[in-house]
Every structure is written in C-alpha cells, then in structure tokens.
C-alpha cells in the first residue's frame, strides 16, 4: 500500500472486507470500527 493517511488505510480495509464478503456470497454485513472520520467519509459518499 505504501505511504498513506490512516484514514485511507481504514477505508481500504473496509473496502477489502466488503469485497471479500461479496465474493463469498454474503448479502448482509455488519461493519464495526471506531473511526469517526471513516464513518463520515462513507456517509458523505452515499448521499
């Protein structure tokens, strides 16, 4: 991954986890993490 911001790393981990869940056929996933910035970034990208 190289040098990046902590937020970038957290978001990449979430994305990788979601892609793995999709590959395995899961249609419901619960994501638990404690980064307020990551939560805001995801919420802003959805709206």
N, C-alpha and C. Protein backbone atom coordinates (compact mmCIF):
# COMPACT_ATOMS: atom_id res chain seq x y z
N UNK A 1 0.82 -1.18 0.00
CA UNK A 1 0.00 0.00 0.00
C UNK A 1 0.87 1.25 0.00
N UNK A 2 2.03 1.20 0.57
CA UNK A 2 2.90 2.36 0.57
C UNK A 2 2.58 3.34 1.69
N UNK A 3 2.97 4.57 1.49
CA UNK A 3 2.73 5.62 2.48
C UNK A 3 1.38 6.26 2.22
N UNK A 4 0.55 6.35 3.26
CA UNK A 4 -0.78 6.95 3.10
C UNK A 4 -1.26 7.44 4.46
N UNK A 5 -2.39 8.12 4.44
CA UNK A 5 -3.01 8.58 5.67
C UNK A 5 -3.69 7.41 6.38
N UNK A 6 -3.83 7.50 7.69
CA UNK A 6 -4.51 6.46 8.46
C UNK A 6 -5.93 6.27 7.94
N UNK A 7 -6.62 7.37 7.64
CA UNK A 7 -7.99 7.29 7.14
C UNK A 7 -8.03 6.49 5.84
N UNK A 8 -7.09 6.72 4.94
CA UNK A 8 -7.04 5.96 3.69
C UNK A 8 -6.90 4.47 3.96
N UNK A 9 -6.04 4.13 4.88
CA UNK A 9 -5.82 2.73 5.23
C UNK A 9 -7.08 2.10 5.81
N UNK A 10 -7.77 2.81 6.69
CA UNK A 10 -9.01 2.30 7.28
C UNK A 10 -10.07 2.07 6.21
N UNK A 11 -10.21 3.03 5.29
CA UNK A 11 -11.21 2.89 4.24
C UNK A 11 -10.87 1.74 3.30
N UNK A 12 -9.58 1.55 2.99
CA UNK A 12 -9.17 0.42 2.14
C UNK A 12 -9.50 -0.90 2.82
N UNK A 13 -9.29 -0.99 4.13
CA UNK A 13 -9.61 -2.23 4.87
C UNK A 13 -11.10 -2.53 4.82
N UNK A 14 -11.91 -1.51 4.97
CA UNK A 14 -13.36 -1.70 4.89
C UNK A 14 -13.74 -2.18 3.50
N UNK A 15 -13.19 -1.55 2.47
CA UNK A 15 -13.47 -1.95 1.09
C UNK A 15 -13.05 -3.39 0.83
N UNK A 16 -11.86 -3.76 1.27
CA UNK A 16 -11.38 -5.14 1.08
C UNK A 16 -12.30 -6.14 1.78
N UNK A 17 -12.74 -5.80 2.99
CA UNK A 17 -13.65 -6.68 3.72
C UNK A 17 -14.98 -6.84 3.02
N UNK A 18 -15.51 -5.74 2.48
CA UNK A 18 -16.78 -5.80 1.75
C UNK A 18 -16.64 -6.62 0.47
N UNK A 19 -15.53 -6.46 -0.23
CA UNK A 19 -15.31 -7.22 -1.46
C UNK A 19 -15.17 -8.71 -1.15
N UNK A 20 -14.50 -9.05 -0.06
CA UNK A 20 -14.38 -10.44 0.35
C UNK A 20 -15.75 -11.02 0.70
N UNK A 21 -16.56 -10.25 1.41
CA UNK A 21 -17.91 -10.70 1.77
C UNK A 21 -18.75 -10.94 0.52
N UNK A 22 -18.66 -10.04 -0.46
CA UNK A 22 -19.41 -10.22 -1.71
C UNK A 22 -18.94 -11.46 -2.45
N UNK A 23 -17.63 -11.66 -2.52
CA UNK A 23 -17.07 -12.83 -3.20
C UNK A 23 -17.54 -14.13 -2.56
N UNK A 24 -17.79 -14.10 -1.27
CA UNK A 24 -18.23 -15.30 -0.55
C UNK A 24 -19.75 -15.43 -0.51
N UNK A 25 -20.46 -14.50 -1.14
CA UNK A 25 -21.90 -14.61 -1.26
C UNK A 25 -22.71 -14.03 -0.12
N UNK A 26 -22.08 -13.28 0.77
CA UNK A 26 -22.83 -12.66 1.86
C UNK A 26 -23.63 -11.48 1.32
N UNK A 27 -24.89 -11.36 1.72
CA UNK A 27 -25.68 -10.21 1.28
C UNK A 27 -25.99 -9.25 2.42
N UNK A 28 -25.60 -9.60 3.64
CA UNK A 28 -25.73 -8.70 4.79
C UNK A 28 -24.42 -8.73 5.55
N UNK A 29 -23.90 -7.55 5.86
CA UNK A 29 -22.62 -7.45 6.55
C UNK A 29 -22.72 -6.37 7.62
N UNK A 30 -22.19 -6.64 8.79
CA UNK A 30 -22.12 -5.66 9.87
C UNK A 30 -20.67 -5.20 9.98
N UNK A 31 -20.45 -3.91 9.82
CA UNK A 31 -19.11 -3.35 9.89
C UNK A 31 -18.99 -2.59 11.20
N UNK A 32 -17.99 -2.94 11.99
CA UNK A 32 -17.75 -2.26 13.26
C UNK A 32 -16.34 -1.68 13.24
N UNK A 33 -16.24 -0.38 13.41
CA UNK A 33 -14.95 0.28 13.52
C UNK A 33 -15.14 1.57 14.28
N UNK A 34 -14.05 2.15 14.74
CA UNK A 34 -14.16 3.29 15.64
C UNK A 34 -13.60 4.59 15.07
N UNK A 35 -13.56 4.71 13.77
CA UNK A 35 -13.03 5.92 13.16
C UNK A 35 -14.17 6.84 12.75
N UNK A 36 -14.33 7.92 13.48
CA UNK A 36 -15.38 8.89 13.16
C UNK A 36 -15.18 9.47 11.77
N UNK A 37 -13.93 9.71 11.40
CA UNK A 37 -13.63 10.25 10.07
C UNK A 37 -14.04 9.28 8.97
N UNK A 38 -13.78 8.00 9.17
CA UNK A 38 -14.15 7.00 8.16
C UNK A 38 -15.67 6.92 8.02
N UNK A 39 -16.37 6.96 9.15
CA UNK A 39 -17.83 6.93 9.11
C UNK A 39 -18.36 8.12 8.32
N UNK A 40 -17.83 9.30 8.59
CA UNK A 40 -18.27 10.50 7.87
C UNK A 40 -17.96 10.39 6.38
N UNK A 41 -16.80 9.89 6.02
CA UNK A 41 -16.43 9.76 4.61
C UNK A 41 -17.38 8.82 3.88
N UNK A 42 -17.74 7.71 4.53
CA UNK A 42 -18.66 6.76 3.91
C UNK A 42 -20.05 7.37 3.79
N UNK A 43 -20.52 8.02 4.84
CA UNK A 43 -21.84 8.64 4.80
C UNK A 43 -21.91 9.72 3.72
N UNK A 44 -20.87 10.52 3.57
CA UNK A 44 -20.88 11.58 2.56
C UNK A 44 -20.83 11.01 1.15
N UNK A 45 -20.19 9.87 0.96
CA UNK A 45 -20.10 9.29 -0.38
C UNK A 45 -21.41 8.62 -0.78
N UNK A 46 -22.24 8.24 0.19
CA UNK A 46 -23.52 7.59 -0.10
C UNK A 46 -24.59 8.61 -0.43
N UNK A 47 -24.53 9.78 0.19
CA UNK A 47 -25.57 10.79 -0.02
C UNK A 47 -25.31 11.63 -1.24
